[in-house]
XYZ file of C-alpha atoms in Angstrom:
167
model
C 23.841 7.553 32.518
C 22.772 6.789 29.379
C 20.682 8.524 26.776
C 19.638 7.182 24.230
C 17.289 7.453 21.094
C 15.863 4.825 19.093
C 13.536 4.757 15.775
C 11.674 2.380 13.614
C 10.119 3.272 10.074
C 7.764 0.482 8.508
C 5.633 0.424 5.744
C 2.690 -0.793 5.696
C -0.020 -1.728 2.891
C -2.853 -0.014 4.301
C -4.452 3.684 3.356
C -2.722 5.949 6.096
C -5.891 7.671 7.424
C -7.058 3.733 8.575
C -3.876 3.207 10.035
C -4.113 6.619 12.132
C -8.086 6.004 13.113
C -7.167 2.259 13.829
C -3.761 3.719 15.980
C -6.165 5.715 17.713
C -9.042 2.994 18.773
C -5.772 0.633 20.036
C -8.001 -0.778 22.984
C -10.417 -2.009 20.648
C -8.298 -4.706 18.884
C -4.613 -4.737 20.026
C -4.992 -6.914 22.767
C -7.240 -9.612 20.174
C -3.915 -9.667 17.579
C -1.242 -9.482 20.083
C -2.687 -11.345 23.018
C 1.258 -13.178 23.706
C 1.992 -9.521 24.638
C -0.858 -7.344 25.574
C -3.498 -8.535 28.201
C -5.417 -5.039 28.186
C -5.316 -1.560 26.695
C -7.546 1.277 28.489
C -8.011 4.359 29.019
C -9.148 6.315 32.367
C -12.292 7.287 32.462
C -12.331 6.546 28.964
C -11.694 8.947 27.672
C -9.118 9.497 25.220
C -6.243 12.498 23.734
C -3.408 14.586 24.813
C -3.872 14.958 28.245
C -5.277 11.268 29.041
C -3.688 8.053 30.643
C -3.783 4.720 29.221
C -2.813 1.378 31.551
C -1.909 -0.586 28.995
C -1.004 -4.388 30.653
C 1.150 -6.994 29.451
C 1.312 -10.970 29.586
C 5.011 -10.899 30.426
C 5.764 -11.015 33.549
C 2.348 -11.490 34.155
C 1.142 -8.298 35.903
C 3.414 -6.048 34.319
C 1.861 -2.757 33.277
C 2.496 0.792 32.427
C 0.898 3.974 32.524
C 0.862 6.138 29.854
C 0.385 9.852 29.647
C -0.712 11.595 26.419
C 1.551 14.490 25.921
C 0.266 15.438 22.570
C -2.243 13.732 19.413
C -2.355 15.742 16.196
C -4.816 14.594 13.461
C -3.723 16.908 10.792
C 0.271 15.392 11.349
C -1.256 12.127 12.555
C 1.012 12.464 15.264
C 0.620 10.804 19.078
C 3.283 11.466 21.543
C 3.238 9.415 25.329
C 5.573 9.453 28.316
C 5.321 7.128 31.190
C 4.125 8.130 34.487
C 4.001 4.521 36.545
C 3.336 0.691 36.521
C 6.470 -1.790 36.976
C 7.831 -0.765 33.435
C 8.193 3.423 34.722
C 10.525 2.383 37.218
C 13.082 1.168 34.872
C 13.516 4.507 33.064
C 14.357 8.027 34.614
C 13.367 9.257 31.403
C 10.969 7.640 28.353
C 9.273 9.942 25.284
C 7.677 8.188 22.066
C 6.375 9.189 19.532
C 4.324 7.605 16.804
C 3.826 8.704 13.666
C 1.604 7.700 10.099
C 2.314 9.240 6.892
C 0.899 8.168 3.217
C 3.259 5.865 1.723
C 5.166 6.850 -1.871
C 2.959 8.402 -4.465
C 2.570 5.584 -6.866
C 1.003 3.484 -3.699
C -1.806 5.374 -2.268
C -2.118 2.804 -0.385
C 0.632 2.355 1.822
C 1.612 3.900 4.922
C 4.711 5.061 6.580
C 4.659 4.021 10.152
C 6.875 4.811 12.993
C 7.784 5.043 16.252
C 10.812 6.927 18.050
C 11.475 7.045 21.982
C 14.074 9.226 23.922
C 15.052 7.842 26.698
C 17.185 7.038 29.778
C 17.737 4.338 31.949
C 17.647 4.246 36.004
C 21.361 3.316 36.887
C 21.645 -0.138 37.916
C 22.982 0.362 41.284
C 26.311 -1.083 40.217
C 29.149 1.038 41.328
C 32.112 -1.104 39.792
C 34.435 -0.147 36.818
C 32.047 -2.198 34.365
C 29.322 -0.435 35.587
C 29.291 2.156 32.350
C 29.753 -0.924 30.152
C 26.753 -2.548 31.974
C 24.534 0.307 31.713
C 25.605 0.002 27.913
C 24.452 -3.637 27.128
C 21.257 -2.591 29.259
C 20.251 0.554 27.090
C 21.505 -1.911 23.871
C 18.881 -4.186 25.158
C 16.052 -2.161 26.195
C 16.153 -0.426 22.636
C 16.638 -3.403 20.695
C 13.533 -5.068 22.494
C 11.183 -1.885 22.054
C 11.897 -1.496 18.571
C 10.515 -5.243 17.898
C 7.674 -4.397 20.297
C 6.671 -1.474 18.092
C 7.540 -3.689 14.711
C 5.157 -6.001 16.101
C 2.994 -3.626 17.541
C 2.647 -1.824 13.600
C 2.540 -5.384 11.719
C -0.785 -6.515 14.052
C -2.181 -2.698 12.930
C -1.556 -3.815 9.596
C -3.237 -7.181 9.949
C -6.214 -5.837 11.478
C -7.200 -3.832 9.263
C -6.496 -6.565 6.488
C -8.786 -8.995 7.746
C -11.203 -6.391 8.604
C -11.638 -5.044 4.838
């Protein structure tokens, strides 16, 4: 059993309020901006916010998806927290809670945003019972962390590109 936490933070060259509003409307632009990764991004019943469900269908492997429940969304702190509740990705995790946060960039750069994504997770055991299973679990956790961090960075960069191209 390996519990892990990963975090990424990046400065985006866009206004914080615009970044937050675009993030909340990811279903309208994310599949277009990341077509080799995201096939669709839909809210159940069209409703978004705390308590809502969203289904993200990925292009790798074809048909894989995650069903995510929004645990909290706060416009004042520009923070959204979600967990995996179903789908092919949820089967890999025993615990998965991610938080996305936007805050204004440094005071002298009011047109920037600090975007952060953090994840607390625990992978399901691989089912091995050998003495190397602890090392294998650590390797799996390290790989999952690396993939998750890169995916978050790619999504933030896509958000920035989307906003810069629609200015």
